[in-house]
Every structure is written in C-alpha cells, then in structure tokens.
Amino acid sequence: MTELHIQTNDAPPPLEPLIYELGAPGRVGVNLPEPDVPTADLPDAALLRDEVDLPEVSEQDVVRHFVRLSQLNHAVDTGFYPLGSCTMKYNPKINEDMARLPGFALVHPLQDPETVQGALALMYGLQQWLAEISGMSAVSLQPAAGAHGEFSGILMIRAYHIANGEPHRTKIIIPDSAHGTNPATTSMAGLQAVEIPSDANGDVDLDELRKVCDENVAGMMITVPNTLGVFEAHIKEIVEIVHEAGGLMYMDGANMNAMLGVIKPAELGFDVMHYNLHKTFSTPHGGGGPGSGPVAANDKLRPFLPGPIVDVVEQGDEDTPPLYGFVHPPQSIGPLKAFWGNFGIMVRAYAYIAAQGADGLREVTRHAVLNANYIRVALKGTYPMPFDRFCGHEFVCEGHWKDAPGIHALDISKRLMDYGIHPPTNYFPLIVPEALLIEPTETESKESCDNFIEAMLKIAEEAHENPELLHEAPHVTPVGRVDEVRAAKQLNLCCRPVSHE
Ligand SMILES: *Cc1c(COP(=O)(O)O)cnc(C)c1O
C-alpha cells in the first residue's frame, strides 16, 4: 500500500482576503484601446448608480485571488472524490479542447441551421449514440440536468395517458431509497408520489408494489442499479407488475456508469429514462455549473419527447452530406429549455463517447464496478454494511459503531478531508442509518483505492481510540464545520464589500 500523507500538522490556509480587500483606489487591470466606433452619451444620470463599490485591482491581483480560491477547493483534478451517486470521474482534458473549438464554442443559437451543420451533425450523432446505449428509439437533448430530464419524462408519461383518454392516472410509484429529485419532479409535474418500501435486501418490496398498482397508476420511477448500490433482483417482475396495471416505467439513469455496454434499459422494459451527461459522460460538475440530462424514449413515448430535436431533413447522397434541421416530435410536450439545450456539454459527451468507443464504454462500467466491489470487500469487516451483496458502481456502508458512541458518519467524512480525500455522500439514501455512499468511479487506480481503504481503516481505529480527533476534524481546511442550519436559512452568495459584523 502507498504511504498516507496525514497533513494534520499543517496550519489551514487562510480564507482571507476577499477580493474587496485587494487593490487600491485608481489601480486598473486592463488597458482599453481607443474606441474605433462612435461614442454615445451615457443614459440620464437618474438611471445610473454611483454607489457600486467595485474593487480596483490589477490583473495580477485578480489572477492570484482566483487561483488561490481554486486551490482551497477539493476537486477531482486534485484528489480522490468518492461522492456516491454523483460519478465524480476524471474528465479527460481532450473534451475541453473539443468544446473550445471555435466552430463549436462561437456559434450563435439563432444562426441559420444551414450555417451550423457541423454542430447539428454532432447533436444528431449524440442522439443516435445515446439511443443505442439505452436501446431506446429516440432521444431529446433539451433538458439541462438529470432532474430536468426526470421532469420531461414524467410530463411525457402524463401526456401519454391524457392522449389515451386516461387523465385519472396521476400516481407515480417511487421506492423509498430514491433520490430526492424523483418525488420533487413528480409533484412539480402535478402528480402524486406514492412511496413504497425496500425489503431487507435493498430491493423493492414486491408485495407492497402490487398493493399500490391500481387503475390510477401513471407509472413508476426507479433508479438502476438503485441508490443503495444494488441491482434490483426482480427488475423484470417490477416492470411487468407496473405495465400490467397500465403504468409506464421511468428509469432514473444517474447510475448509467454501472450499465454501459452491459445492459440496455429498454431491454429491461423501461419506456423512458434520462442520462446525466455530466456524470456518466464526463463533464466537470458540482458547484452548480451547466449540466445536460437528455431524455430517451421507446416507440410508445417517442412522439411526446420535448422538442426540438435534430433530424435529417434532406437525405444526402454520395456527393452531398445530409441536411440536418430541428423538428418537433408530433405530440411533443414542448420545449423545456431556451434554444437547444446546453450545447457545450453535448460536445464534451460526444468527444468522450467517440474516444471510448463501444468497447471502451463497456470497460468503463467493468472497472467502475470492480473498483466499488474492491473497496466494499476491504471495508466489510470494519464498517457495518446493510447489504452484504455484490454492488454496482457504488455501495453504502454505515458510519457508526456500537462501541464508539458519539461517532457519526459526518465525523468520518470530516476526518477524511484531513487525509486529502473528498467525503462520500452522507445521509443518503435516507433509509440507511448514518449512510456513507461510496462511489470510486473507474478512473481511480488501484493505488488510490488502496489509499482510500487505508484512510478509512485508520479512521475506524481513531474513532475507537481517539474520537476527539474525529469530532474536531477537519483540521486542514480554511473552514472547519459550518453551522448547516444557518448556512441553509441565511445563505449569502453575494460577494459585496460588507462590514465584518
Ligand atoms: C444526480 C442524481 C439525480 C439528479 O441529477 P442532476 O443532474 O443533479 O439534476 C437524480 N437521481 C439520482 C439517483 C442522482 O444521482
């Protein structure tokens, strides 16, 4: 095993100064050229603000400030990031290069489609690839994130039932292990979420499922492998039960990293699903940056896809390439996003899939599953685990012990930061006490998995021998533990010159 570098003796880096404390009156960071266009008068003074107190800084002040801030953050480019359900894989830099090609980066959404055929060909190709990966028949790239894809899918299910004269179908069945976006999506779409329990193995309780399947069921929303990290043992039966009741099956595709090239959701019987391009298909995410959550449908739901989608509007021949254009599916639920979706993310996903190829994608999944199981087995005797079974690309353990009272999952997570590791997902899924959801991803080497295992085993020892070390962690970050209630209730995201009261 590689040696651990415990940094607990280092002083945490300071958070200060804020950008407003940098610079000096009159200092400037840019030299603007003389204007080569006619100058215009400023608007009426009453329309202008004079109290905007902007920092006056040099270019170097700005560069140092933001580079320093970036170094205070943990990122997948700086270390292991096993944040379960989020698929924080390393994002190859070639994807960034592709997204910055002027032909992609500088196109305008209102340009005549004939002038941006390359961009449209890329979108069309991505739609085709995503359809092939899932076995679905068509894809819309409109939604801006996974939750947005869920929203599209549920609206499509709703539209389908209304078109079939069954508007009374308003129940969406959701397992209690689900991601919070699933019930939230359902109620945003005006439908009712009906929660059903999981059984002792982490699978959907089939008897409970049968009980809620009646003539009012619109469909079921389920994650595969589920958010407990396990592949539903009875997925085919679940699909059958819901279909028999006249409902449709929605797959939350956030965990596609455990399925690429191995299973196709359409073949399991799903009718509609979303992908998180920013998770599975490699775009830097977290911190609220742009995402993309394409939605895919089988023949039944395809007419309801959000539009526009890209299609061939004029067939080509040997000498002329096909002409691509935007079309609206016949019974489309309509557009869900300004213009055409988050195009830059599509370029990254396209580059990623192109670089991997079909075999590469299958390897991604095989390694993601291998890494997760390797770590799971190594931690098994030390950390309580609710389900002792083969996992997908992530697994859940419990961060507490009977003989170490006072230690919680949160303490373990905070202590991991002292070891230079990002914490796993805490307290999700909600049904596992003191849950730690661990997802190493395929991009981590055996050495970094070993390093994580060693840190986790060390922390388990510390929890029993020196619990204070965990309670006081993290020791090496500029901010230790925040008041989470205040952070949620009095969130301040605005950088202003404030008096420090
Ligand atoms: C991440 C995630 C979502 C939501 O996706 P976003 O892209 O963050 O909106 C939904 N379900 C599961 C299981 C997830 O992990």
XYZ file of C-alpha atoms and ligand atoms in Angstrom:
516
model
C 0.000 0.000 0.000
C 1.111 3.538 -0.635
C 2.022 5.654 2.320
C -0.538 8.012 3.732
C 0.299 11.648 3.975
C -1.509 12.858 7.021
C -1.427 16.587 6.923
C -2.886 17.331 10.313
C 0.100 19.335 11.498
C -0.195 21.859 8.709
C -1.922 25.103 9.510
C -5.080 25.556 7.448
C -4.699 28.058 4.618
C -6.381 31.405 5.334
C -9.706 32.266 3.694
C -8.984 35.991 3.615
C -8.503 38.313 1.857
C -11.739 38.830 -0.034
C -11.485 40.431 -3.436
C -12.821 43.688 -1.952
C -9.866 43.896 0.353
C -7.403 43.712 -2.522
C -6.129 46.522 -4.695
C -6.050 50.259 -4.178
C -8.039 53.244 -5.433
C -7.158 54.020 -9.029
C -5.467 50.673 -9.765
C -6.590 49.148 -13.059
C -6.241 45.719 -14.608
C -6.963 46.417 -18.260
C -5.849 48.864 -20.896
C -8.768 49.590 -23.141
C -7.869 50.685 -26.677
C -9.144 53.973 -28.056
C -12.681 53.272 -29.298
C -12.918 52.793 -33.059
C -16.672 53.285 -33.079
C -18.596 56.498 -32.381
C -19.040 57.086 -28.672
C -22.524 57.509 -27.244
C -23.684 59.570 -24.323
C -24.437 57.858 -21.022
C -28.112 57.482 -20.135
C -29.788 60.018 -17.899
C -27.997 60.376 -14.576
C -31.134 59.248 -12.750
C -30.740 55.835 -14.393
C -27.137 55.417 -13.289
C -25.919 54.064 -9.984
C -22.984 55.727 -8.342
C -22.768 53.644 -5.193
C -21.441 50.479 -6.929
C -18.356 49.917 -4.896
C -16.208 47.782 -7.188
C -12.720 46.631 -6.251
C -9.902 48.374 -8.121
C -7.362 45.666 -8.861
C -4.571 44.776 -11.241
C -4.689 41.739 -13.491
C -2.238 40.026 -11.174
C -4.392 40.715 -8.101
C -7.312 39.067 -9.861
C -5.353 36.061 -11.124
C -3.786 35.385 -7.734
C -7.104 35.798 -5.966
C -8.984 33.309 -8.121
C -6.169 30.797 -8.425
C -5.831 30.834 -4.634
C -9.578 30.311 -4.225
C -9.471 27.410 -6.683
C -6.723 25.818 -4.612
C -8.844 25.976 -1.461
C -11.346 23.661 -3.116
C -11.112 19.927 -3.383
C -11.549 18.894 -6.992
C -11.341 15.666 -8.933
C -8.238 17.191 -10.524
C -6.592 17.385 -7.095
C -7.693 14.189 -5.397
C -9.967 11.207 -4.869
C -13.648 12.173 -4.906
C -15.848 9.165 -3.995
C -19.099 11.148 -3.761
C -21.741 8.442 -4.187
C -24.427 8.921 -6.847
C -22.500 11.824 -8.376
C -19.972 9.912 -10.541
C -17.070 12.297 -9.989
C -14.858 10.659 -12.580
C -11.783 12.299 -14.010
C -12.753 14.353 -17.052
C -10.249 13.964 -19.903
C -8.939 17.348 -20.998
C -9.371 16.486 -24.672
C -13.117 17.007 -24.110
C -12.387 20.564 -23.016
C -10.271 21.162 -26.117
C -13.106 19.958 -28.316
C -15.679 22.168 -26.589
C -13.392 25.152 -27.144
C -13.026 24.656 -30.905
C -14.245 27.946 -32.366
C -16.675 26.143 -34.684
C -18.468 24.829 -31.599
C -17.777 27.485 -28.981
C -18.586 30.547 -31.104
C -21.773 29.502 -32.881
C -24.859 31.515 -32.043
C -28.133 29.760 -31.185
C -30.050 31.978 -33.608
C -27.811 31.214 -36.586
C -29.494 29.723 -39.634
C -29.215 25.924 -39.202
C -27.661 25.686 -42.666
C -24.649 27.616 -41.368
C -24.089 25.319 -38.349
C -24.427 21.896 -39.928
C -21.382 20.597 -38.033
C -22.949 21.424 -34.686
C -26.215 19.815 -35.746
C -24.438 16.712 -37.041
C -22.801 16.398 -33.619
C -26.151 16.685 -31.839
C -27.705 14.155 -34.210
C -24.802 11.754 -33.694
C -25.050 12.118 -29.922
C -28.805 11.425 -30.028
C -28.089 8.257 -32.029
C -25.341 7.053 -29.701
C -27.381 7.661 -26.579
C -30.304 5.799 -28.150
C -28.040 2.875 -28.950
C -26.553 2.813 -25.436
C -30.025 2.535 -23.855
C -31.782 0.590 -26.607
C -34.413 3.354 -26.759
C -35.681 4.577 -30.105
C -35.232 8.356 -29.820
C -33.530 10.982 -27.671
C -34.070 14.672 -26.959
C -31.063 16.684 -25.804
C -33.182 19.520 -24.392
C -33.115 19.006 -20.611
C -30.391 20.851 -18.709
C -29.780 18.292 -15.942
C -30.899 14.953 -14.592
C -33.753 16.413 -12.582
C -34.876 18.318 -15.676
C -34.798 15.051 -17.658
C -36.977 13.439 -14.979
C -39.398 16.325 -15.292
C -39.555 15.814 -19.088
C -40.108 12.076 -18.694
C -42.908 12.453 -16.170
C -44.627 15.094 -18.331
C -44.346 12.670 -21.272
C -45.951 9.875 -19.250
C -48.708 12.280 -18.235
C -49.241 13.409 -21.854
C -49.397 9.770 -22.990
C -52.181 8.891 -20.544
C -54.117 12.042 -21.412
C -53.797 11.228 -25.133
C -55.160 7.755 -24.363
C -58.165 9.147 -22.524
C -56.883 8.183 -19.076
C -56.319 11.504 -17.300
C -57.140 9.886 -13.951
C -53.735 8.173 -13.974
C -51.850 10.509 -11.641
C -49.863 8.262 -9.286
C -46.116 7.806 -9.678
C -44.677 4.974 -7.594
C -41.241 5.689 -6.124
C -39.119 3.409 -3.884
C -38.100 4.870 -0.515
C -34.429 4.649 -1.499
C -34.941 7.177 -4.326
C -33.045 10.383 -4.912
C -34.978 13.398 -3.631
C -35.405 14.762 -7.142
C -37.770 11.868 -8.022
C -40.645 12.840 -5.691
C -39.883 16.538 -6.272
C -40.200 16.061 -10.039
C -43.441 14.189 -9.591
C -45.097 16.917 -7.586
C -43.766 19.655 -9.893
C -45.482 17.813 -12.733
C -48.734 17.933 -10.731
C -48.811 14.192 -9.995
C -48.707 12.315 -6.676
C -45.655 10.455 -5.469
C -46.511 7.131 -3.805
C -43.607 5.829 -1.762
C -43.036 2.085 -1.391
C -40.581 0.434 0.994
C -37.495 -1.591 0.183
C -37.082 -5.073 1.622
C -34.253 -6.339 3.834
C -32.027 -6.970 0.806
C -32.350 -3.447 -0.551
C -34.766 -4.451 -3.318
C -38.253 -3.131 -3.962
C -40.824 -4.929 -1.810
C -42.930 -6.661 -4.485
C -45.984 -7.218 -2.262
C -46.080 -3.531 -1.410
C -45.701 -2.708 -5.103
C -48.665 -4.899 -6.034
C -50.776 -3.186 -3.365
C -50.357 0.286 -4.866
C -50.750 -0.776 -8.511
C -54.287 0.179 -9.460
C -56.084 1.952 -12.299
C -54.761 5.330 -11.130
C -51.107 4.481 -11.624
C -49.385 6.658 -14.216
C -46.058 4.933 -13.804
C -43.086 4.103 -11.654
C -39.786 5.896 -11.320
C -36.831 3.785 -10.312
C -33.048 4.045 -10.385
C -30.998 1.128 -11.771
C -28.808 -0.018 -10.069
C -30.735 1.550 -7.216
C -29.354 4.225 -4.936
C -28.351 1.599 -2.370
C -25.822 0.458 -4.978
C -27.509 -2.845 -5.730
C -29.063 -4.141 -8.900
C -32.776 -4.838 -8.307
C -33.009 -8.612 -8.247
C -36.603 -8.538 -9.530
C -36.426 -5.712 -12.025
C -38.214 -7.666 -14.760
C -41.032 -8.577 -12.397
C -41.333 -4.956 -11.249
C -41.650 -3.801 -14.853
C -44.273 -6.470 -15.516
C -46.381 -5.583 -12.489
C -46.442 -1.875 -13.387
C -47.099 -2.493 -17.085
C -49.919 -4.871 -16.261
C -51.546 -2.130 -14.203
C -51.325 0.153 -17.262
C -48.450 2.255 -15.892
C -45.210 3.185 -17.631
C -41.667 2.685 -16.381
C -39.265 5.609 -15.921
C -35.608 4.841 -15.298
C -33.546 7.420 -13.441
C -30.321 6.964 -15.405
C -27.958 8.691 -12.982
C -26.307 5.321 -12.398
C -25.639 4.501 -16.050
C -21.965 4.212 -15.146
C -22.834 0.742 -13.887
C -24.583 -0.311 -17.101
C -22.729 0.969 -20.182
C -22.372 -1.733 -22.797
C -23.624 -4.351 -20.348
C -27.402 -3.850 -20.046
C -29.795 -1.742 -22.098
C -32.616 -0.184 -20.072
C -35.048 -0.620 -22.994
C -34.420 -4.366 -22.893
C -35.374 -4.419 -19.223
C -38.715 -2.962 -20.293
C -38.253 0.728 -19.475
C -40.294 3.187 -21.533
C -38.428 6.405 -20.814
C -35.263 7.483 -18.989
C -32.712 10.246 -18.663
C -28.918 10.334 -18.775
C -26.742 12.685 -16.766
C -24.135 13.598 -19.371
C -22.217 15.467 -16.662
C -21.956 12.272 -14.590
C -21.628 9.270 -16.882
C -20.275 11.018 -19.934
C -17.658 13.093 -18.301
C -18.166 16.796 -17.830
C -16.827 18.604 -14.785
C -19.765 19.133 -12.437
C -20.655 20.211 -8.959
C -20.821 23.791 -7.819
C -23.845 24.497 -9.969
C -22.208 24.571 -13.401
C -24.113 23.623 -16.532
C -25.260 20.032 -16.958
C -27.214 18.085 -19.521
C -29.920 15.492 -18.929
C -31.089 14.096 -22.286
C -34.269 12.061 -22.180
C -34.757 8.874 -24.198
C -37.984 7.090 -25.072
C -39.174 3.887 -26.698
C -41.628 3.820 -29.609
C -44.581 4.310 -27.289
C -43.362 7.587 -25.798
C -41.184 8.885 -28.608
C -43.903 11.164 -30.087
C -44.069 13.037 -26.757
C -40.356 13.927 -26.469
C -39.560 17.572 -25.731
C -38.570 19.411 -28.882
C -36.922 20.499 -30.919
C -34.713 17.535 -31.687
C -32.251 17.250 -34.555
C -33.197 15.166 -37.560
C -32.143 14.676 -41.163
C -34.413 16.992 -43.115
C -32.920 16.251 -46.532
C -31.198 12.973 -47.358
C -27.730 13.284 -48.790
C -26.071 11.161 -51.450
C -22.528 10.272 -52.473
C -21.650 13.895 -53.199
C -23.720 15.822 -50.679
C -23.925 15.288 -46.950
C -27.402 15.067 -45.409
C -29.004 18.314 -44.287
C -29.825 18.487 -40.589
C -32.542 20.609 -39.076
C -34.676 20.992 -35.956
C -38.002 19.163 -35.799
C -40.734 18.829 -33.192
C -41.996 15.337 -32.348
C -45.702 15.122 -33.309
C -47.197 15.144 -29.775
C -44.261 16.907 -28.111
C -44.655 18.194 -24.568
C -42.924 21.293 -25.996
C -39.581 22.967 -25.410
C -38.125 22.826 -21.909
C -35.074 24.961 -22.357
C -34.134 28.150 -24.163
C -32.800 27.314 -27.620
C -31.287 23.840 -27.994
C -30.028 22.729 -24.576
C -26.525 23.045 -23.109
C -24.540 22.539 -26.275
C -21.048 22.724 -24.725
C -21.852 19.725 -22.537
C -23.041 17.785 -25.586
C -19.695 18.384 -27.289
C -17.843 17.011 -24.272
C -20.083 13.933 -24.085
C -19.694 13.328 -27.816
C -15.908 13.590 -27.570
C -15.911 11.214 -24.606
C -18.059 8.561 -26.295
C -16.080 8.876 -29.537
C -12.800 8.402 -27.678
C -14.078 5.374 -25.721
C -15.912 3.545 -28.460
C -18.283 0.704 -27.607
C -15.571 -1.474 -26.062
C -14.194 1.436 -24.078
C -17.602 2.216 -22.597
C -18.018 -1.397 -21.518
C -14.581 -1.215 -19.873
C -15.647 1.971 -18.062
C -18.502 0.083 -16.441
C -16.468 -3.029 -15.703
C -13.795 -1.000 -13.932
C -16.303 1.188 -12.092
C -17.998 -1.946 -10.724
C -14.676 -3.620 -9.964
C -13.352 -0.614 -8.019
C -16.538 -0.340 -5.960
C -16.554 -4.020 -5.070
C -12.833 -3.990 -4.280
C -13.300 -1.211 -1.742
C -16.546 -2.694 -0.405
C -14.914 -6.023 0.392
C -11.886 -4.350 2.001
C -14.092 -2.321 4.361
C -16.576 -5.093 5.055
C -15.443 -6.362 8.447
C -14.752 -2.846 9.731
C -17.739 -0.744 8.694
C -21.285 -2.034 9.189
C -22.962 -2.715 5.849
C -26.720 -3.040 5.487
C -26.465 -5.312 2.432
C -23.813 -7.942 2.067
C -24.066 -8.463 -1.670
C -22.323 -7.667 -4.924
C -22.742 -3.987 -5.736
C -22.861 -1.924 -8.903
C -20.592 1.098 -9.250
C -21.164 2.238 -5.647
C -22.070 0.841 -2.246
C -23.402 2.036 1.052
C -21.928 1.463 4.499
C -22.816 2.839 7.909
C -20.638 5.358 9.693
C -21.224 4.369 13.295
C -20.346 1.643 15.799
C -21.983 0.455 18.991
C -18.628 0.562 20.767
C -17.747 4.064 19.566
C -20.685 6.101 20.846
C -20.757 9.682 19.695
C -19.140 8.990 16.342
C -21.335 9.757 13.345
C -20.961 9.419 9.582
C -20.323 13.150 9.464
C -17.257 12.823 11.733
C -15.790 10.154 9.469
C -16.380 12.319 6.426
C -14.806 15.370 8.025
C -11.797 13.336 9.070
C -11.338 12.037 5.510
C -10.677 15.624 4.464
C -7.589 15.607 6.682
C -6.340 12.742 4.527
C -6.839 14.749 1.345
C -9.941 12.782 0.298
C -13.350 14.204 -0.534
C -16.078 12.759 1.736
C -18.514 10.195 0.341
C -22.188 11.141 0.129
C -23.560 11.430 3.671
C -27.017 10.538 4.976
C -28.279 9.391 1.567
C -30.056 7.083 0.903
C -32.278 8.172 3.770
C -33.259 4.632 4.723
C -29.757 3.601 5.830
C -28.741 4.915 9.270
C -25.571 7.056 9.166
C -25.236 6.280 5.458
C -21.959 6.737 3.623
C -22.478 6.190 -0.105
C -19.125 5.446 -1.734
C -18.513 5.644 -5.495
C -14.864 5.429 -6.544
C -15.503 5.525 -10.347
C -13.426 3.716 -12.943
C -10.817 6.426 -13.311
C -9.133 5.697 -9.967
C -6.111 3.441 -9.919
C -5.618 0.527 -7.557
C -3.186 2.732 -5.599
C -5.776 5.424 -4.969
C -8.408 2.824 -3.994
C -5.850 1.333 -1.581
C -5.044 4.757 -0.199
C -8.739 5.362 0.483
C -9.156 1.953 2.112
C -6.174 2.626 4.350
C -7.556 6.016 5.368
C -10.974 4.503 6.136
C -9.432 1.708 8.230
C -7.248 4.223 10.075
C -10.271 6.413 10.790
C -12.175 3.424 12.180
C -9.276 2.896 14.589
C -9.156 6.566 15.522
C -12.929 6.554 16.104
C -12.425 3.979 18.839
C -9.146 5.221 20.292
C -9.180 8.958 19.853
C -12.708 10.125 19.000
C -11.816 13.787 19.630
C -9.655 13.690 16.533
C -12.770 12.979 14.509
C -15.021 15.395 16.360
C -12.609 18.245 15.742
C -11.950 17.358 12.116
C -11.289 18.732 9.602
C -8.032 20.220 10.803
C -6.528 21.288 7.488
C -9.256 23.241 5.730
C -9.764 27.023 5.953
C -13.345 26.426 7.124
C -13.943 23.676 9.665
C -17.549 22.800 10.342
C -20.196 25.211 9.283
C -23.475 25.824 11.022
C -25.555 23.901 8.492
C -28.868 25.309 9.657
C -27.648 28.891 9.332
C -25.973 28.087 6.034
C -29.323 26.897 4.677
C -31.504 29.584 6.252
C -29.226 32.583 5.806
C -27.369 31.604 2.689
C -25.276 34.507 1.467
C -23.946 34.026 -2.032
C -23.367 37.651 -2.780
C -19.826 38.980 -2.717
C -20.093 42.581 -1.577
C -17.945 44.865 0.455
C -19.546 44.216 3.827
C -18.569 45.295 7.253
C -17.500 42.124 9.054
C -20.064 42.010 11.784
C -27.618 13.174 -9.580
C -28.872 12.415 -9.479
C -30.089 12.963 -9.925
C -30.248 14.394 -10.369
O -29.422 14.761 -11.415
P -28.958 16.270 -11.632
O -28.219 16.225 -12.901
O -28.135 16.637 -10.444
O -30.204 17.108 -11.704
C -31.212 12.154 -9.889
N -31.154 10.903 -9.424
C -30.010 10.353 -8.975
C -30.018 8.939 -8.483
C -28.831 11.097 -8.970
O -27.694 10.564 -8.510
